[in-house]
Coordinates of C-alpha atoms in Angstrom, one line a residue:
M215 CA -33.1 -7.2 0.6
G216 CA -32.5 -10.8 2.0
A217 CA -30.0 -11.8 4.7
P218 CA -26.6 -12.0 3.1
K219 CA -25.2 -15.5 2.8
L220 CA -21.9 -16.5 1.3
A221 CA -21.7 -18.4 -1.8
R222 CA -19.8 -21.6 -1.3
I223 CA -17.1 -23.3 -3.4
D224 CA -16.3 -26.8 -2.5
L225 CA -12.9 -28.0 -3.2
R226 CA -12.9 -31.0 -1.1
G227 CA -11.5 -34.2 -2.7
R228 CA -9.9 -32.2 -5.5
E229 CA -6.2 -32.0 -6.2
L230 CA -5.3 -28.8 -7.8
S231 CA -2.2 -26.9 -8.8
P232 CA -1.5 -23.4 -7.4
A233 CA -2.3 -22.1 -11.1
A234 CA -5.7 -23.8 -10.9
L235 CA -6.5 -22.7 -7.5
R236 CA -5.7 -19.1 -8.4
G237 CA -8.4 -19.6 -11.1
L238 CA -11.1 -20.8 -8.7
V239 CA -10.9 -18.3 -5.8
P240 CA -13.4 -15.6 -5.8
R241 CA -12.3 -12.3 -7.4
G242 CA -14.1 -9.1 -8.1
G243 CA -14.5 -7.5 -11.5
V244 CA -12.3 -4.3 -11.0
D245 CA -10.6 -3.5 -14.3
V246 CA -8.1 -0.7 -14.2
D247 CA -7.3 -1.0 -17.8
S248 CA -10.9 0.0 -18.8
T249 CA -10.6 3.2 -16.9
I250 CA -7.2 4.5 -18.5
P251 CA -8.8 6.1 -21.6
K252 CA -10.8 8.3 -19.1
V253 CA -7.7 9.1 -17.1
E254 CA -5.3 9.6 -19.9
P255 CA -6.7 13.1 -20.9
I256 CA -6.9 14.4 -17.5
L257 CA -3.3 13.6 -16.9
A258 CA -2.3 15.2 -20.2
D259 CA -4.3 18.4 -19.2
V260 CA -2.6 18.5 -15.8
R261 CA 0.8 18.1 -17.4
A262 CA 0.0 21.1 -19.8
R263 CA -1.8 23.3 -17.6
G264 CA -0.7 22.4 -14.0
A265 CA -2.8 23.5 -11.0
A266 CA -5.4 25.4 -13.1
A267 CA -6.2 21.9 -14.9
A268 CA -6.3 20.2 -11.5
L269 CA -8.7 22.6 -10.0
D270 CA -11.0 22.5 -13.3
H271 CA -11.2 18.7 -13.0
G272 CA -11.7 18.9 -9.3
E273 CA -14.6 21.3 -9.8
R274 CA -16.1 18.9 -12.5
F275 CA -15.9 15.8 -10.2
D276 CA -16.1 17.2 -6.8
G277 CA -18.5 20.1 -7.2
V278 CA -16.1 22.6 -5.5
R279 CA -13.3 24.7 -6.4
P280 CA -10.8 25.6 -3.4
E281 CA -9.3 29.1 -3.2
S282 CA -6.1 27.6 -3.7
V283 CA -4.5 24.1 -4.2
R284 CA -2.3 24.5 -1.1
V285 CA -4.3 24.5 2.1
P286 CA -3.4 27.6 4.2
E287 CA -1.4 27.1 7.4
E288 CA -4.3 28.7 9.3
V289 CA -6.8 26.4 8.1
L290 CA -4.5 23.4 9.2
E291 CA -4.0 24.7 12.6
R292 CA -7.7 25.5 12.9
A293 CA -8.6 21.8 12.0
L294 CA -6.2 20.6 14.7
Q295 CA -7.5 22.9 17.3
G296 CA -11.0 21.8 16.6
L297 CA -10.4 18.1 16.6
D298 CA -12.5 16.2 19.1
S299 CA -10.2 15.6 22.1
E300 CA -10.9 11.7 22.0
V301 CA -10.2 11.4 18.5
R302 CA -6.9 13.2 19.0
R303 CA -5.9 10.9 21.7
A304 CA -6.7 8.0 19.5
L305 CA -4.6 9.3 16.6
E306 CA -1.6 10.1 18.9
A307 CA -1.8 6.7 20.4
A308 CA -2.1 4.9 17.0
A309 CA 0.7 7.1 15.8
G310 CA 3.0 6.1 18.7
Q311 CA 2.4 2.4 17.7
I312 CA 3.0 3.0 14.1
R313 CA 6.1 4.9 14.6
A314 CA 7.6 2.6 16.9
V315 CA 7.2 -0.3 14.3
H316 CA 8.2 1.6 11.3
E317 CA 11.4 3.1 12.9
A318 CA 12.5 -0.2 13.9
Q319 CA 12.2 -1.3 10.1
R320 CA 14.9 1.1 9.0
P321 CA 17.7 -1.2 7.8
S322 CA 21.3 -0.7 8.8
E323 CA 24.2 0.1 6.5
S324 CA 26.3 -3.1 5.7
T325 CA 29.8 -3.4 4.4
V326 CA 31.3 -6.5 2.8
E327 CA 35.1 -6.8 2.8
L328 CA 35.6 -9.4 0.0
A329 CA 39.5 -9.3 0.1
A330 CA 42.3 -6.8 0.8
G331 CA 41.3 -3.6 -1.1
Q332 CA 37.9 -5.0 -2.1
R333 CA 35.0 -3.2 -0.2
V334 CA 31.2 -2.8 -1.1
T335 CA 28.9 -1.0 1.2
E336 CA 25.2 -0.8 0.8
R337 CA 23.6 2.1 2.3
F338 CA 19.9 3.4 2.4
V339 CA 19.0 6.9 0.9
P340 CA 15.5 8.3 1.6
V341 CA 13.5 9.5 -1.4
E342 CA 13.9 13.2 -1.6
R343 CA 10.4 14.2 -1.9
V344 CA 7.2 12.0 -1.6
G345 CA 3.5 12.8 -2.4
L346 CA 1.1 11.0 -0.2
Y347 CA -2.6 10.4 -1.4
V348 CA -5.4 10.3 1.1
P349 CA -8.8 9.4 -0.1
G350 CA -11.9 11.6 0.8
G351 CA -15.4 12.0 -0.7
K352 CA -17.9 9.9 1.3
A353 CA -15.3 8.7 3.8
V354 CA -12.8 10.1 6.2
Y355 CA -9.4 8.4 6.6
P356 CA -7.1 10.1 9.0
S357 CA -5.7 6.5 9.6
S358 CA -4.3 6.7 6.1
V359 CA -2.5 10.0 6.9
L360 CA -0.6 8.2 9.7
M361 CA 0.0 5.0 7.5
N362 CA 1.6 7.1 4.7
V363 CA 3.3 9.8 6.5
I364 CA 4.9 8.1 9.5
P365 CA 6.8 5.5 7.4
A366 CA 8.3 8.2 5.3
Q367 CA 9.3 10.3 8.4
A368 CA 10.9 7.1 9.7
A369 CA 12.8 6.7 6.5
G370 CA 14.1 10.2 6.7
V371 CA 12.3 11.8 3.9
G372 CA 12.8 15.5 3.9
S373 CA 9.9 16.8 1.9
V374 CA 6.3 15.4 2.3
V375 CA 3.1 16.6 0.7
V376 CA -0.2 15.1 1.3
A377 CA -3.0 15.4 -1.3
S378 CA -6.7 14.9 -0.5
P379 CA -10.0 15.8 -2.2
P380 CA -11.6 19.2 -1.6
Q381 CA -15.2 19.0 0.1
R382 CA -18.1 21.4 -0.4
E383 CA -19.3 21.1 3.1
H384 CA -15.7 22.2 4.4
G385 CA -15.2 25.3 2.5
G386 CA -13.4 23.6 -0.4
W387 CA -10.8 22.2 1.7
P388 CA -10.1 18.5 2.6
H389 CA -12.1 17.0 5.7
P390 CA -10.9 18.8 8.8
T391 CA -10.0 15.5 10.5
T392 CA -7.6 14.7 7.7
L393 CA -6.1 18.0 7.9
A394 CA -5.9 17.8 11.7
A395 CA -3.9 14.4 11.4
C396 CA -1.4 15.9 8.9
R397 CA -0.8 18.9 11.4
L398 CA -0.5 16.6 14.3
L399 CA 2.4 14.7 12.4
G400 CA 4.0 18.0 11.4
V401 CA 3.0 18.0 7.7
D402 CA 2.6 21.6 6.6
E403 CA 2.2 21.1 2.9
V404 CA -1.4 19.7 2.0
W405 CA -3.0 20.1 -1.4
A406 CA -6.8 20.2 -1.9
V407 CA -6.9 18.0 -4.9
G408 CA -8.1 14.5 -5.4
G409 CA -8.6 11.8 -7.9
A410 CA -6.5 11.2 -10.9
Q411 CA -5.8 15.0 -11.2
A412 CA -4.0 14.9 -7.6
V413 CA -1.8 12.0 -8.9
G414 CA -1.0 14.0 -12.1
L415 CA -0.2 17.1 -10.2
L416 CA 2.1 15.2 -7.6
A417 CA 3.8 13.7 -10.6
Y418 CA 4.3 16.8 -12.7
G419 CA 4.1 19.6 -10.3
D420 CA 3.4 23.3 -11.3
E421 CA 6.4 25.5 -10.9
S422 CA 4.4 28.8 -11.7
Q423 CA 2.4 28.0 -8.5
S424 CA 5.5 26.9 -6.3
L425 CA 4.0 23.2 -6.4
E426 CA 7.0 21.1 -6.5
A427 CA 6.7 17.5 -8.2
A428 CA 7.2 14.5 -5.9
D429 CA 9.8 11.7 -6.7
L430 CA 7.3 9.0 -5.4
V431 CA 3.6 8.9 -5.0
T432 CA 1.9 6.4 -2.4
G433 CA -1.4 5.7 -0.9
P434 CA -4.7 4.1 -1.5
G435 CA -7.5 5.6 -3.8
N436 CA -10.3 4.5 -6.1
I437 CA -10.1 2.8 -9.6
F438 CA -9.2 6.4 -11.1
V439 CA -6.3 7.0 -8.7
A440 CA -5.1 3.4 -9.5
A441 CA -5.1 4.1 -13.1
A442 CA -3.3 7.4 -12.8
K443 CA -0.7 5.8 -10.8
R444 CA -0.1 3.1 -13.5
L445 CA 0.2 5.9 -16.2
V446 CA 2.6 8.1 -14.4
R447 CA 4.8 5.3 -13.3
G448 CA 8.2 5.9 -14.7
V449 CA 7.8 9.7 -14.3
V450 CA 7.6 9.0 -10.6
G451 CA 7.9 6.0 -8.4
T452 CA 4.6 4.5 -7.2
D453 CA 3.5 1.9 -4.6
A454 CA 1.4 -1.1 -5.3
E455 CA -2.0 -0.4 -6.9
A456 CA -4.7 -0.9 -4.2
G457 CA -8.2 -2.2 -5.1
P458 CA -11.3 -2.8 -3.0
T459 CA -10.3 -4.2 0.4
E460 CA -10.3 -7.9 1.0
I461 CA -10.2 -10.3 3.9
A462 CA -9.7 -14.0 3.9
I463 CA -10.0 -16.1 7.0
L464 CA -8.4 -19.7 7.4
A465 CA -10.3 -21.3 10.1
D466 CA -11.1 -24.8 11.5
E467 CA -13.5 -26.3 14.0
T468 CA -12.0 -24.5 16.8
A469 CA -12.7 -20.9 15.6
D470 CA -15.4 -18.9 17.2
P471 CA -18.1 -18.2 14.5
R472 CA -18.9 -14.9 16.0
F473 CA -15.5 -13.5 15.6
V474 CA -15.2 -14.8 12.1
A475 CA -18.6 -13.2 11.1
A476 CA -17.9 -10.0 12.7
D477 CA -14.4 -9.7 10.9
L478 CA -15.9 -10.7 7.5
L479 CA -18.4 -8.1 8.2
S480 CA -16.0 -5.5 9.1
Q481 CA -14.3 -5.6 5.8
A482 CA -17.6 -5.7 3.8
E483 CA -18.7 -2.3 5.1
H484 CA -15.9 -0.6 3.3
D485 CA -17.3 -0.9 0.0
P486 CA -20.0 -2.9 -2.1
M487 CA -16.8 -4.4 -4.0
A488 CA -15.1 -5.5 -0.9
A489 CA -14.2 -9.2 -0.7
S490 CA -14.9 -11.4 2.4
V491 CA -13.6 -15.0 2.0
L492 CA -13.8 -17.9 4.5
I493 CA -11.6 -20.7 4.0
T494 CA -12.5 -23.7 6.2
D495 CA -12.6 -27.5 6.4
S496 CA -15.5 -27.3 8.8
E497 CA -18.9 -27.3 7.1
A498 CA -20.3 -26.9 10.7
L499 CA -18.4 -23.6 11.2
A500 CA -19.4 -22.4 7.6
D501 CA -23.1 -22.9 8.6
A502 CA -22.7 -21.2 11.8
V503 CA -20.8 -18.2 10.3
D504 CA -23.6 -17.9 8.0
G505 CA -26.1 -17.7 10.9
E506 CA -24.1 -15.0 12.6
L507 CA -23.8 -13.0 9.5
A508 CA -27.6 -13.2 9.0
A509 CA -28.0 -12.0 12.6
R510 CA -25.4 -9.3 12.5
A511 CA -25.7 -7.8 8.9
A512 CA -29.0 -6.3 9.1
A513 CA -28.2 -4.5 12.4
T514 CA -25.1 -2.9 11.1
R515 CA -25.2 0.8 10.1
H516 CA -24.2 0.0 6.6
A517 CA -26.4 -2.9 6.1
E518 CA -27.0 -2.4 2.3
R519 CA -23.4 -2.0 1.6
V520 CA -22.6 -5.1 3.6
A521 CA -25.3 -7.2 2.0
E522 CA -24.0 -6.2 -1.5
A523 CA -20.4 -7.0 -0.6
L524 CA -21.2 -10.4 1.0
G525 CA -23.4 -11.3 -1.9
G526 CA -21.0 -10.4 -4.6
Q527 CA -18.7 -12.5 -6.8
Q528 CA -15.8 -11.7 -4.9
S529 CA -17.0 -13.1 -1.6
A530 CA -17.5 -16.9 -0.7
T531 CA -16.9 -19.5 1.6
I532 CA -14.2 -22.2 0.2
L533 CA -14.6 -25.7 1.8
V534 CA -11.4 -27.7 1.8
E535 CA -10.2 -31.1 2.7
G536 CA -8.1 -30.2 5.6
L537 CA -5.4 -27.8 6.8
E538 CA -2.9 -28.6 4.0
Q539 CA -5.4 -27.7 1.4
G540 CA -6.6 -24.6 3.4
V541 CA -3.1 -23.3 3.4
A542 CA -2.6 -23.9 -0.4
V543 CA -5.9 -22.0 -1.1
A544 CA -4.9 -19.1 1.3
D545 CA -1.5 -18.7 -0.6
A546 CA -3.4 -19.0 -4.2
Y547 CA -5.8 -16.3 -2.8
A548 CA -2.9 -14.0 -1.5
A549 CA -5.2 -11.9 0.5
E550 CA -4.6 -8.3 1.4
H551 CA -5.5 -9.2 5.0
L552 CA -5.3 -13.0 6.1
E553 CA -6.5 -13.9 9.5
I554 CA -5.7 -17.3 11.0
H555 CA -8.5 -18.8 13.4
T556 CA -7.1 -22.4 13.9
A557 CA -5.5 -24.6 16.5
D558 CA -1.8 -23.8 16.8
A559 CA -2.3 -20.5 14.8
E560 CA 1.3 -19.3 15.1
S561 CA 2.8 -22.4 13.3
V562 CA 0.0 -22.3 10.7
A563 CA 0.8 -18.5 10.0
A564 CA 4.4 -19.5 9.7
R565 CA 3.7 -21.6 6.7
I566 CA 1.8 -18.7 4.7
R567 CA 4.0 -17.3 1.9
H568 CA 1.6 -15.0 0.2
A569 CA -0.5 -12.4 2.1
G570 CA -0.3 -8.6 2.4
A571 CA -0.5 -8.9 6.3
I572 CA -1.1 -11.9 8.6
F573 CA -3.4 -11.6 11.8
V574 CA -2.7 -14.5 14.0
G575 CA -5.3 -15.9 16.5
P576 CA -8.9 -14.8 17.6
Y577 CA -7.5 -11.6 19.3
S578 CA -5.6 -10.1 16.0
P579 CA -8.6 -8.9 13.9
V580 CA -8.0 -6.9 11.0
P581 CA -9.4 -3.6 12.3
L582 CA -6.5 -3.9 14.8
G583 CA -4.1 -3.5 11.9
D584 CA -6.3 -0.8 10.1
Y585 CA -5.6 1.6 13.2
A586 CA -3.4 0.7 16.1
A587 CA -1.5 -2.6 15.8
G588 CA 1.5 -0.6 14.5
S589 CA 1.7 -2.5 11.2
N590 CA 0.7 -0.7 7.9
H591 CA -2.8 -0.9 6.4
V592 CA -1.6 0.1 2.9
L593 CA -1.5 -3.3 1.5
P594 CA -1.4 -5.1 -1.9
T595 CA -4.8 -6.5 -3.1
S596 CA -6.2 -8.7 -6.0
G597 CA -3.7 -11.4 -5.4
T598 CA -0.7 -9.0 -5.9
A599 CA 0.5 -10.1 -2.5
R600 CA 2.3 -12.9 -4.4
F601 CA 4.8 -10.3 -5.6
N602 CA 4.0 -6.9 -4.0
P603 CA 4.8 -5.8 -0.4
G604 CA 2.7 -3.3 1.6
L605 CA 3.6 0.1 2.5
S606 CA 6.6 0.4 4.9
T607 CA 9.6 2.4 5.8
H608 CA 11.4 0.4 3.0
T609 CA 9.0 1.9 0.4
F610 CA 10.7 5.4 1.0
L611 CA 14.3 4.2 0.9
R612 CA 16.6 3.3 -2.0
P613 CA 19.5 0.9 -1.4
V614 CA 22.7 2.1 -3.0
N615 CA 25.9 0.1 -3.4
V616 CA 29.2 2.0 -2.7
V617 CA 32.1 0.2 -4.4
T618 CA 35.6 1.0 -3.0
Y619 CA 38.6 -1.0 -4.6
S620 CA 42.2 -0.4 -4.2
K621 CA 44.6 -1.0 -7.0
Q622 CA 45.6 -4.4 -5.4
G623 CA 41.9 -5.2 -5.1
L624 CA 41.3 -4.4 -8.7
A625 CA 44.0 -6.6 -9.8
G626 CA 42.5 -9.4 -8.0
V627 CA 39.5 -9.4 -10.3
A628 CA 41.1 -8.1 -13.5
G629 CA 41.5 -11.5 -15.1
A630 CA 37.7 -12.3 -14.5
I631 CA 36.7 -8.9 -15.9
A632 CA 38.7 -9.3 -19.2
A633 CA 37.3 -12.8 -19.7
L634 CA 33.9 -11.7 -19.4
A635 CA 34.4 -8.5 -21.3
E636 CA 35.7 -10.7 -24.3
A637 CA 32.8 -13.1 -24.0
E638 CA 30.5 -10.2 -24.4
D639 CA 32.5 -8.5 -27.1
L640 CA 33.1 -5.4 -25.0
P641 CA 37.0 -5.1 -25.0
A642 CA 37.0 -1.5 -24.0
H643 CA 35.6 -2.6 -20.7
A644 CA 38.8 -4.8 -20.1
E645 CA 41.0 -2.0 -21.4
A646 CA 39.4 0.5 -18.8
V647 CA 40.8 -2.0 -16.2
A648 CA 44.0 -2.7 -17.8
A649 CA 45.0 1.0 -18.0
R650 CA 44.8 1.3 -14.1
L651 CA 47.3 -1.9 -13.7
T652 CA 49.9 -0.7 -16.2
D653 CA 53.2 0.3 -14.5
D654 CA 54.2 4.0 -14.9
E655 CA 57.5 3.0 -16.8
E656 CA 55.4 1.1 -19.3
D657 CA 53.1 4.1 -19.6
E658 CA 56.1 6.4 -20.5
S659 CA 57.7 4.1 -23.1

């Protein structure tokens, strides 16, 4: 396989609308809709037969059937005790950073006194029970345990269950490092189930096996997990669908091509469908980055995967006229991860409106956010950062308005209510208010 080289899209000298730019930026070919017909019967089976169906489908896809869906406590404790000490210290350090950021995200209750006897309070109530999906299979993601569990705990969620695929080489239980991370955070309910069947079991539960359904399901996964989350939405809440990872780097001639190439490569090693996009007004930088990629990609452990990702339709260098067009392209792309490698990077970052997370300057690479920055790495992909947030403490909270009016306060808005009720042909609405404002003597007469 030849040295990877990013395709080029030249937008210099072209004035394009945001909609036109969205049509020109590189995208992968992931189609969740095409997977739905395969996932629907799995979910129907899990809804009908519960844990037995989930285990059956897991045996078919994962090649193993655990002794039970719920991982025994002694297995969790053994995993933590067997965890490499350096990995444990790293998890503890990362957890401290993530917890500090996410506990600070919890909003305060607010009260507005509109007038005498008119008060509206907004308070934030944690979701009662959440199901957190942690991928398995060929990779191990203890960091995803931290990124899902800690925000839920920071929000005050009382009941947390983690689901992760069973693995043959580990006795039918999820990977020990995943289990150790759960135990480290105090999670005592872990299910050995993965894929669409895991999402189904989290959504529907199985009372006969004491497997309680969740109110909200979050966490990254493959296209089958994404399709399942789309199908159970409405039965339970879900976070944004997460597709293959992506990085965009907005850079000018001041950028270090070594750093840019290393960061593009770091995301390409995730998946052959991972997207690596460079946006620059410097053709010299683009050439230098291509040279660095050629030198580095062959030496990396996952060279074949990297070459496929960098050579795919989802990856490219986009040449722009200048910083203004570069910012417009970055906003149109709406990257999961956006790095800013420009002069005065902080002011440039402040101009970005659409990105899952923004990494500012040469010493804030995406892997920092993947593990230990304190920010969350569960982020919107495929341009959905235009309207979807990443996972945070807010994901696990529901704002509730508490309305408290006195008789005097109600009287102050009664006229407006009566006029609007009449305009909408809902007279009983106005009558419900009027009944409260009628004097006792008039009621008796």
